[in-house]
PDB file of C-alpha atoms and ligand atoms in Angstrom:
ATOM      1  CA  MET A   1      59.948 -57.305-100.563  1.00 69.00           C
ATOM      2  CA  ASN A   2      62.694 -55.470 -98.687  1.00 76.00           C
ATOM      3  CA  SER A   3      65.429 -57.737 -97.389  1.00 84.00           C
ATOM      4  CA  PHE A   4      68.867 -57.216 -95.935  1.00 89.00           C
ATOM      5  CA  VAL A   5      72.006 -59.272 -95.660  1.00 93.00           C
ATOM      6  CA  SER A   6      73.328 -60.454 -92.288  1.00 94.00           C
ATOM      7  CA  ARG A   7      77.052 -60.469 -91.537  1.00 95.00           C
ATOM      8  CA  ASP A   8      77.283 -64.130 -92.497  1.00 97.00           C
ATOM      9  CA  GLY A   9      75.613 -63.397 -95.822  1.00 96.00           C
ATOM     10  CA  SER A  10      72.231 -64.852 -94.962  1.00 96.00           C
ATOM     11  CA  ARG A  11      69.103 -62.938 -95.976  1.00 94.00           C
ATOM     12  CA  TRP A  12      67.075 -61.045 -93.373  1.00 92.00           C
ATOM     13  CA  VAL A  13      63.467 -59.994 -94.039  1.00 93.00           C
ATOM     14  CA  PRO A  14      62.245 -57.418 -91.504  1.00 95.00           C
ATOM     15  CA  GLU A  15      58.771 -57.766 -90.019  1.00 96.00           C
ATOM     16  CA  TYR A  16      57.437 -54.407 -88.877  1.00 97.00           C
ATOM     17  CA  LEU A  17      55.171 -53.930 -85.865  1.00 98.00           C
ATOM     18  CA  SER A  18      51.827 -52.664 -87.196  1.00 96.00           C
ATOM     19  CA  GLN A  19      49.284 -53.116 -84.415  1.00 96.00           C
ATOM     20  CA  ILE A  20      48.698 -54.390 -80.884  1.00 97.00           C
ATOM     21  CA  ASP A  21      45.287 -55.838 -80.062  1.00 95.00           C
ATOM     22  CA  ALA A  22      43.094 -55.555 -76.962  1.00 91.00           C
ATOM     23  CA  ASN A  23      44.602 -58.652 -75.323  1.00 95.00           C
ATOM     24  CA  CYS A  24      47.607 -56.515 -74.357  1.00 96.00           C
ATOM     25  CA  ILE A  25      48.051 -56.369 -70.583  1.00 95.00           C
ATOM     26  CA  GLY A  26      50.295 -53.305 -70.616  1.00 95.00           C
ATOM     27  CA  CYS A  27      53.246 -55.142 -69.093  1.00 96.00           C
ATOM     28  CA  GLY A  28      55.751 -52.897 -70.905  1.00 96.00           C
ATOM     29  CA  ARG A  29      58.152 -55.669 -71.974  1.00 98.00           C
ATOM     30  CA  CYS A  30      57.993 -54.676 -75.641  1.00 98.00           C
ATOM     31  CA  PHE A  31      58.650 -51.039 -74.777  1.00 97.00           C
ATOM     32  CA  LYS A  32      61.754 -51.986 -72.800  1.00 97.00           C
ATOM     33  CA  VAL A  33      63.373 -53.932 -75.625  1.00 98.00           C
ATOM     34  CA  CYS A  34      62.555 -51.437 -78.398  1.00 98.00           C
ATOM     35  CA  TRP A  35      65.063 -48.640 -78.945  1.00 96.00           C
ATOM     36  CA  ARG A  36      63.161 -47.033 -81.830  1.00 98.00           C
ATOM     37  CA  ASP A  37      60.405 -45.189 -79.931  1.00 96.00           C
ATOM     38  CA  VAL A  38      57.651 -46.965 -81.881  1.00 98.00           C
ATOM     39  CA  MET A  39      55.102 -47.510 -79.099  1.00 96.00           C
ATOM     40  CA  HIS A  40      53.897 -45.993 -75.851  1.00 95.00           C
ATOM     41  CA  LEU A  41      51.891 -47.114 -72.850  1.00 94.00           C
ATOM     42  CA  SER A  42      48.420 -45.573 -72.747  1.00 93.00           C
ATOM     43  CA  GLY A  43      45.308 -45.855 -70.622  1.00 92.00           C
ATOM     44  CA  ILE A  44      41.902 -47.100 -71.731  1.00 90.00           C
ATOM     45  CA  THR A  45      38.751 -45.864 -70.020  1.00 88.00           C
ATOM     46  CA  ASP A  46      35.534 -47.729 -69.195  1.00 85.00           C
ATOM     47  CA  SER A  47      34.015 -46.380 -72.392  1.00 85.00           C
ATOM     48  CA  GLY A  48      36.917 -47.661 -74.519  1.00 83.00           C
ATOM     49  CA  GLU A  49      38.556 -44.277 -75.037  1.00 86.00           C
ATOM     50  CA  ILE A  50      42.325 -44.378 -75.266  1.00 84.00           C
ATOM     51  CA  VAL A  51      44.055 -41.690 -73.255  1.00 85.00           C
ATOM     52  CA  GLY A  52      47.748 -40.932 -73.133  1.00 73.00           C
ATOM     53  CA  ALA A  53      49.754 -39.098 -70.529  1.00 59.00           C
ATOM     54  CA  GLY A  54      48.791 -35.438 -70.496  1.00 56.00           C
ATOM     55  CA  ASP A  55      45.361 -35.994 -72.066  1.00 61.00           C
ATOM     56  CA  GLY A  56      43.661 -34.755 -68.922  1.00 58.00           C
ATOM     57  CA  ALA A  57      41.978 -37.997 -67.929  1.00 58.00           C
ATOM     58  CA  ASP A  58      41.682 -38.671 -64.215  1.00 64.00           C
ATOM     59  CA  ASP A  59      43.439 -41.772 -62.980  1.00 66.00           C
ATOM     60  CA  ASP A  60      40.009 -42.930 -61.781  1.00 70.00           C
ATOM     61  CA  GLU A  61      38.727 -42.960 -65.354  1.00 83.00           C
ATOM     62  CA  VAL A  62      41.470 -45.288 -66.594  1.00 89.00           C
ATOM     63  CA  GLU A  63      40.335 -48.908 -66.402  1.00 90.00           C
ATOM     64  CA  ARG A  64      43.630 -50.461 -67.506  1.00 91.00           C
ATOM     65  CA  MET A  65      46.814 -49.816 -69.453  1.00 93.00           C
ATOM     66  CA  LEU A  66      47.753 -51.078 -72.899  1.00 93.00           C
ATOM     67  CA  MET A  67      50.511 -50.469 -75.430  1.00 96.00           C
ATOM     68  CA  ILE A  68      49.755 -48.326 -78.488  1.00 95.00           C
ATOM     69  CA  VAL A  69      51.756 -48.323 -81.742  1.00 96.00           C
ATOM     70  CA  ASP A  70      51.879 -44.572 -82.269  1.00 94.00           C
ATOM     71  CA  HIS A  71      54.963 -44.302 -84.500  1.00 97.00           C
ATOM     72  CA  PRO A  72      54.944 -47.408 -86.741  1.00 96.00           C
ATOM     73  CA  GLY A  73      57.180 -45.667 -89.287  1.00 96.00           C
ATOM     74  CA  ARG A  74      60.136 -45.798 -86.907  1.00 97.00           C
ATOM     75  CA  CYS A  75      60.113 -49.615 -86.698  1.00 97.00           C
ATOM     76  CA  ILE A  76      63.070 -51.438 -88.277  1.00 95.00           C
ATOM     77  CA  GLY A  77      61.371 -54.845 -88.077  1.00 96.00           C
ATOM     78  CA  CYS A  78      63.856 -56.501 -85.728  1.00 96.00           C
ATOM     79  CA  GLY A  79      61.161 -58.620 -84.041  1.00 96.00           C
ATOM     80  CA  ALA A  80      62.460 -58.166 -80.492  1.00 98.00           C
ATOM     81  CA  CYS A  81      59.076 -56.948 -79.236  1.00 98.00           C
ATOM     82  CA  ALA A  82      57.319 -60.086 -80.478  1.00 97.00           C
ATOM     83  CA  ARG A  83      59.833 -62.336 -78.718  1.00 97.00           C
ATOM     84  CA  VAL A  84      59.132 -60.858 -75.280  1.00 98.00           C
ATOM     85  CA  CYS A  85      55.339 -60.440 -75.488  1.00 98.00           C
ATOM     86  CA  PRO A  86      53.572 -62.890 -73.132  1.00 98.00           C
ATOM     87  CA  LYS A  87      50.162 -62.418 -74.807  1.00 98.00           C
ATOM     88  CA  ASN A  88      51.019 -62.844 -78.487  1.00 97.00           C
ATOM     89  CA  CYS A  89      48.888 -59.787 -79.171  1.00 97.00           C
ATOM     90  CA  GLN A  90      51.098 -58.022 -81.720  1.00 98.00           C
ATOM     91  CA  PHE A  91      50.772 -57.969 -85.504  1.00 97.00           C
ATOM     92  CA  HIS A  92      53.817 -57.657 -87.724  1.00 97.00           C
ATOM     93  CA  ILE A  93      53.909 -57.097 -91.479  1.00 96.00           C
ATOM     94  CA  LYS A  94      56.575 -57.679 -94.099  1.00 91.00           C
ATOM     95  CA  SER A  95      57.394 -54.827 -96.421  1.00 78.00           C
ATOM     96  CA  SER A  96      55.697 -55.139 -99.798  1.00 68.00           C
ATOM     97  CA  ASP A  97      58.364 -53.040-101.561  1.00 56.00           C
TER      98      ASP A  97
HETATM   99  S1  SF4 B 101      60.206 -54.856 -84.409  1.00 62.44           S
HETATM  100 FE1  SF4 B 101      61.997 -53.978 -83.287  1.00 62.44          FE
HETATM  101  S2  SF4 B 101      62.033 -51.814 -83.899  1.00 62.44           S
HETATM  102 FE2  SF4 B 101      60.009 -52.608 -84.433  1.00 62.44          FE
HETATM  103  S3  SF4 B 101      58.702 -52.108 -82.674  1.00 62.44           S
HETATM  104 FE3  SF4 B 101      59.498 -54.215 -82.356  1.00 62.44          FE
HETATM  105  S4  SF4 B 101      61.368 -53.965 -81.109  1.00 62.44           S
HETATM  106 FE4  SF4 B 101      60.857 -51.939 -81.989  1.00 62.44          FE
HETATM  107  S1  SF4 B 102      54.762 -57.157 -74.335  1.00 62.44           S
HETATM  108 FE1  SF4 B 102      52.726 -57.668 -75.216  1.00 62.44          FE
HETATM  109  S2  SF4 B 102      51.312 -57.639 -73.459  1.00 62.44           S
HETATM  110 FE2  SF4 B 102      53.198 -56.572 -72.810  1.00 62.44          FE
HETATM  111  S3  SF4 B 102      52.777 -54.373 -73.241  1.00 62.44           S
HETATM  112 FE3  SF4 B 102      53.825 -55.245 -75.052  1.00 62.44          FE
HETATM  113  S4  SF4 B 102      52.152 -55.862 -76.441  1.00 62.44           S
HETATM  114 FE4  SF4 B 102      51.262 -55.599 -74.384  1.00 62.44          FE
END
């Protein structure tokens, strides 16, 4: 398992954001605290289709917004997004390396 050493010598094990479930309310708090460009706000239609900006969906078709993890490989596992989420709808994984 990958681990790092903090300045005081204590061990730090990163937990990487892997997924956000349907309980997300699209509040954007996680996006604001993340500086790694891991996730983006997207729309979900009545039929459950996820549409991002520029996908050509009419605003009328979008039922609600939710956050999508579209670049999980950029995550450094700092955990800031989990701390600010009001819905506890994120999944984080530890590295198995
Ligand atoms: S754990 Fe840190 S780097 Fe990863 S998505 Fe959350 S805020 Fe961004
Ligand atoms: S903080 Fe939680 S509820 Fe808000 S957009 Fe992020 S994952 Fe969704």
